[in-house]
C-alpha positions as a Python dict, from the first residue, in 0.01 Angstrom:
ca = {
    (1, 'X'): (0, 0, 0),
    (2, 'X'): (201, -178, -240),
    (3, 'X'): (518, -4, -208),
    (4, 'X'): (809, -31, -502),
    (5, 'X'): (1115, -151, -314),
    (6, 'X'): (1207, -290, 45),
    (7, 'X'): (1318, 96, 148),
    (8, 'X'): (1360, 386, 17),
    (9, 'X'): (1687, 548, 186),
    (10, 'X'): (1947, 476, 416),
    (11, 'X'): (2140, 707, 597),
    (12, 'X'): (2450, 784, 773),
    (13, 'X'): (2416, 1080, 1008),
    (14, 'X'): (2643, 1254, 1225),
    (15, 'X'): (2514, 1495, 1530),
    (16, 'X'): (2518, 1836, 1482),
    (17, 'X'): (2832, 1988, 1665),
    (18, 'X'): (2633, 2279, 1854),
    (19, 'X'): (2255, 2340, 1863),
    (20, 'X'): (2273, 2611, 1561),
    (21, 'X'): (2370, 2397, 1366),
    (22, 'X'): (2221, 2048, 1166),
    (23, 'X'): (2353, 1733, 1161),
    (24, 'X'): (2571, 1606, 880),
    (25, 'X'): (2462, 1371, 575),
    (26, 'X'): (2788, 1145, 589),
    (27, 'X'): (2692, 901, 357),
    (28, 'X'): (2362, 783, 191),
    (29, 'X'): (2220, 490, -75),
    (30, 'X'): (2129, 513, -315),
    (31, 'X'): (2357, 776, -398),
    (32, 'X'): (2128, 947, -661),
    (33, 'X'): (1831, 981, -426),
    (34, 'X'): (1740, 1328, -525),
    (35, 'X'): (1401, 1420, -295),
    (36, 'X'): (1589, 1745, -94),
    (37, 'X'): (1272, 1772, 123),
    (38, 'X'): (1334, 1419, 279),
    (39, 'X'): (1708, 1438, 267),
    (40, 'X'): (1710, 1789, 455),
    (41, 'X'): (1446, 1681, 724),
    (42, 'X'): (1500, 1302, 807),
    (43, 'X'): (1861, 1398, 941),
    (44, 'X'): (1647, 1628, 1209),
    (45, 'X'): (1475, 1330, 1322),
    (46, 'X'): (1769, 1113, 1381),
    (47, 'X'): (1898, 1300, 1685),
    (48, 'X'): (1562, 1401, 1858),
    (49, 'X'): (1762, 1456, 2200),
    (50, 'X'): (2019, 1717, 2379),
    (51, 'X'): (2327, 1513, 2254),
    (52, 'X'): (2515, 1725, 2488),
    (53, 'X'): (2334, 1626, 2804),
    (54, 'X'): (2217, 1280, 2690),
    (55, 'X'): (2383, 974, 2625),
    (56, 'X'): (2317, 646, 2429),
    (57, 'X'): (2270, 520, 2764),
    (58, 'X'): (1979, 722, 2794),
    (59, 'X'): (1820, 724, 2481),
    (60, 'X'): (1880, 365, 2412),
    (61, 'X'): (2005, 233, 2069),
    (62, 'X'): (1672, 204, 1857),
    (63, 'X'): (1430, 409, 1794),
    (64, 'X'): (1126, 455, 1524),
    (65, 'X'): (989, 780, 1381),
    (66, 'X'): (723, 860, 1116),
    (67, 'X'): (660, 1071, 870),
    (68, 'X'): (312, 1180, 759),
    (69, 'X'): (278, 1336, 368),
    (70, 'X'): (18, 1547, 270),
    (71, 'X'): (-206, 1245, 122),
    (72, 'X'): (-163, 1087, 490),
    (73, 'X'): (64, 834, 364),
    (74, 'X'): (351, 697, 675),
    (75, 'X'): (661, 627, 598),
    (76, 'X'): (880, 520, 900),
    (77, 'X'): (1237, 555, 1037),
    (78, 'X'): (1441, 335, 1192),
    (79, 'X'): (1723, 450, 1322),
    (80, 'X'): (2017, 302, 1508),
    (81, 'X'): (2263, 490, 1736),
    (82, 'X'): (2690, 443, 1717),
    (83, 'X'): (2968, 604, 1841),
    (84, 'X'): (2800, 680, 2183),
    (85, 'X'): (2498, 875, 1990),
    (86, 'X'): (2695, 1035, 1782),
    (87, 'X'): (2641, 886, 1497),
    (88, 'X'): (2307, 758, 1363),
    (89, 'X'): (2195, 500, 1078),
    (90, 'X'): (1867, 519, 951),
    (91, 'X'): (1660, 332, 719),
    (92, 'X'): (1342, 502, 586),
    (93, 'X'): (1062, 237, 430),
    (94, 'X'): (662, 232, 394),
    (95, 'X'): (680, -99, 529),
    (96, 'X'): (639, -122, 930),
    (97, 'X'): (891, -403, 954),
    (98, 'X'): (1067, -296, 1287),
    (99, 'X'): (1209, -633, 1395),
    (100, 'X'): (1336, -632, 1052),
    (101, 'X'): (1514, -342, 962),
    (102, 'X'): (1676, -342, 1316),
    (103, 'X'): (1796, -656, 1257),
    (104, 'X'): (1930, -488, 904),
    (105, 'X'): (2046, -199, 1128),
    (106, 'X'): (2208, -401, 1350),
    (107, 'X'): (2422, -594, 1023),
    (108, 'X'): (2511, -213, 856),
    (109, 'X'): (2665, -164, 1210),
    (110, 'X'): (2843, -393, 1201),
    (111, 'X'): (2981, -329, 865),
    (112, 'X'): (3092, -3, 860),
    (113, 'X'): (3259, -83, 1206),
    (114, 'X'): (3492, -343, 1057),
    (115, 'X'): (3532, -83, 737),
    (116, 'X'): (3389, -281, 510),
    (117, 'X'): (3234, -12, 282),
    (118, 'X'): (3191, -258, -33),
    (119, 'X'): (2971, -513, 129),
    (120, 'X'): (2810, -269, 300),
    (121, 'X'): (2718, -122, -39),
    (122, 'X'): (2648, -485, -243),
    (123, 'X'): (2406, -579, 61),
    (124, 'X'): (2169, -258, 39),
    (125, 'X'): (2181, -266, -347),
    (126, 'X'): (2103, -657, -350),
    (127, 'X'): (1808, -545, -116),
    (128, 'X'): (1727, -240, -304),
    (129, 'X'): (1670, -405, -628),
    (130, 'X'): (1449, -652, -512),
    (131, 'X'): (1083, -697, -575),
    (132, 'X'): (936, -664, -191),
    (133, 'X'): (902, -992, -68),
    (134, 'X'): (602, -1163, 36),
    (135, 'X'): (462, -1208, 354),
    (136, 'X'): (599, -1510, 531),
    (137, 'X'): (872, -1527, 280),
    (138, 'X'): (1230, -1600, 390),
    (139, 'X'): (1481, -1363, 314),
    (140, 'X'): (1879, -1496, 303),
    (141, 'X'): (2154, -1218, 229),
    (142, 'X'): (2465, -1460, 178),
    (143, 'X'): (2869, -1409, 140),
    (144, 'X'): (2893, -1376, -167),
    (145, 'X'): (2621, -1085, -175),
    (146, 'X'): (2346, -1247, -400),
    (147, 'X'): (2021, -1200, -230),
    (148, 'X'): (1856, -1529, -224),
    (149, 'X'): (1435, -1543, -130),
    (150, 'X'): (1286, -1890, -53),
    (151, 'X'): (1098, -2134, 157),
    (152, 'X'): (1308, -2163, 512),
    (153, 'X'): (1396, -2541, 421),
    (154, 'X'): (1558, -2436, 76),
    (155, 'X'): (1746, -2219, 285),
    (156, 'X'): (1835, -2492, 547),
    (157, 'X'): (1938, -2707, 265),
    (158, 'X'): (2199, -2475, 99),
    (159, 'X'): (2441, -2539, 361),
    (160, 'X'): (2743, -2356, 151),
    (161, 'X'): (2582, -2020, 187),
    (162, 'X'): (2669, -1843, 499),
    (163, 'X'): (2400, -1593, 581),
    (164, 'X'): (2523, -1208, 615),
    (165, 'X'): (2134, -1108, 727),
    (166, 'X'): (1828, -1349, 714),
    (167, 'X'): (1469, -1246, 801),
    (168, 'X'): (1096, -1380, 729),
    (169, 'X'): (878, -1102, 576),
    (170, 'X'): (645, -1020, 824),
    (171, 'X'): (288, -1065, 737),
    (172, 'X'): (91, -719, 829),
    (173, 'X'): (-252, -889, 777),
    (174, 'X'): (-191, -1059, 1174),
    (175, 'X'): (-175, -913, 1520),
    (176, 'X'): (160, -896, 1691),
    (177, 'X'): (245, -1085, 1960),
    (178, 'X'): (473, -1089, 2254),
    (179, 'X'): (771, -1125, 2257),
    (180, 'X'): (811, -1189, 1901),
    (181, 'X'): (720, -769, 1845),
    (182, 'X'): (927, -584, 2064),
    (183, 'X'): (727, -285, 2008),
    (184, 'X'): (420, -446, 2168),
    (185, 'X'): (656, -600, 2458),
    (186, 'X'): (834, -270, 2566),
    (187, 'X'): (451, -71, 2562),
    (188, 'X'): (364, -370, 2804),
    (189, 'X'): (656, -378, 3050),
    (190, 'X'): (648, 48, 2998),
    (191, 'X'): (206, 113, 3083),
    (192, 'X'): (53, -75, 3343),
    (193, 'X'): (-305, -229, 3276),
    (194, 'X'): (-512, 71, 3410),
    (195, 'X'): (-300, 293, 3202),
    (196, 'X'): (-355, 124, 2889),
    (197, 'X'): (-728, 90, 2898),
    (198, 'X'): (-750, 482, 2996),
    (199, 'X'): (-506, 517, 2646),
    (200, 'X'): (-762, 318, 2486),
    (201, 'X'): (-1068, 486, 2589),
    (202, 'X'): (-897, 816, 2492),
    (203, 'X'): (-845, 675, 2186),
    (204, 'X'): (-1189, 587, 2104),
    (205, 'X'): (-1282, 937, 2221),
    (206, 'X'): (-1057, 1109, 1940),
    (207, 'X'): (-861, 1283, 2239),
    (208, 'X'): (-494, 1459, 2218),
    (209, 'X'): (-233, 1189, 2378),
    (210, 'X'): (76, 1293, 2501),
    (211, 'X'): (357, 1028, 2596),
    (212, 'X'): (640, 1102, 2797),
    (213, 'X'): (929, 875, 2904),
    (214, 'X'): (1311, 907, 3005),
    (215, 'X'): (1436, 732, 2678),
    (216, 'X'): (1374, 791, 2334),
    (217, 'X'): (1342, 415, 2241),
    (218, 'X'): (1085, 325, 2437),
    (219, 'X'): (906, 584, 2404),
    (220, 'X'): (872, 514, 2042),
    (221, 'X'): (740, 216, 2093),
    (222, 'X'): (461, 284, 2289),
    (223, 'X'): (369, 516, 2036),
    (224, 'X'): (423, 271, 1723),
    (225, 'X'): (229, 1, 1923),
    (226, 'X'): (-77, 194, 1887),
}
């Protein structure tokens, strides 16, 4: 509840060259983040897959995990493959905004494949430095790199401003909906309707779920939806 900033890390990982070996901390923001625990396990989680045997194909190019701490506090990762799964970008926040940081995945992408380090860099720290915005709030990244948060028809107005990234702060307090949460859409087109009230029931019975699938990414989101 209540957390400090937008996220807490992003990473740039690269796959670990054999399976004795970890994957590679390429690059990270902020550069001072100093919790070793987090920075010597999230890079495990980014490649959760035989990257010998598997490709991006497979595995698909999102994918959420989550971390549990010992006061049973979740703090998520969303991760993006590049380079054919070689490479992965992840973004770890206590804020379940999945459409959202993909999105923000999506725009680092697309950054560091046009080399463009600097903006790259300006973008997470405008971010960063940010009070968390409010729920329904609109959220307008522009050229220039100044972070801008206002109503969507301020935003509409200010036709100078060319928008790098622009979201709406989701607002946790409502249910998802389809197709607006992909989460909840790839869970539905994944588990037919007997299958998902024989999940629930488990469920409700406190029973030990296990949830199989041929790619990572949507097997993540079956398990997020719940």
């Amino acid at each position: 509840e209540n957390p400090e900033r937008t996220f807490d890390l992003v990473l740039k990982v690269k796959c670990h060259v054999s399976e004795k070996e970890d994957p590679v901390v390429l690059w990270k923001f902020p550069e001072d983040f100093g919790d070793q625990e987090v920075l010597q396990s999230v890079p495990k989680f980014c490649f959760p897959f035989d990257v010998e045997r598997v490709s991006q194909n497979q595995v698909g190019q999102h994918f959420t995990f989550v971390l549990t701490d010992i006061e049973s506090k979740q703090r998520f990762g969303f991760c993006r493959l590049t380079s054919g799964g070689k490479i992965c970008l992840c973004i770890l926040s206590y804020l379940p905004w999945f459409e959202v940081y993909y999105k923000l995945l999506n725009t680092l992408a697309d950054y560091l494949a046009k080399e463009l380090e600097n903006d790259l860099n300006e973008t997470l720290k405008s971010l960063y430095n940010h009070p968390v915005p409010k729920a329904n709030t609109s959220v307008n990244l522009s050229m220039n790199q100044e972070i801008f948060i206002a109503s969507e028809q301020i935003l509409k107005d200010q036709l100078s401003l060319i928008p790098h990234s622009y979201f709406i702060a989701p607002d946790m307090t409502g249910l998802p909906t389809i197709p607006e949460s992909r989460n909840l859409t790839e869970y539905f087109v994944a588990v037919d309707v007997n299958n998902m009230l024989q999940l629930y029931a488990s469920m409700l019975h406190e029973r030990r779920i296990i949830i199989t699938s041929s790619k990572l990414s949507t097997v993540s989101t079956s398990h997020v939806s719940w």
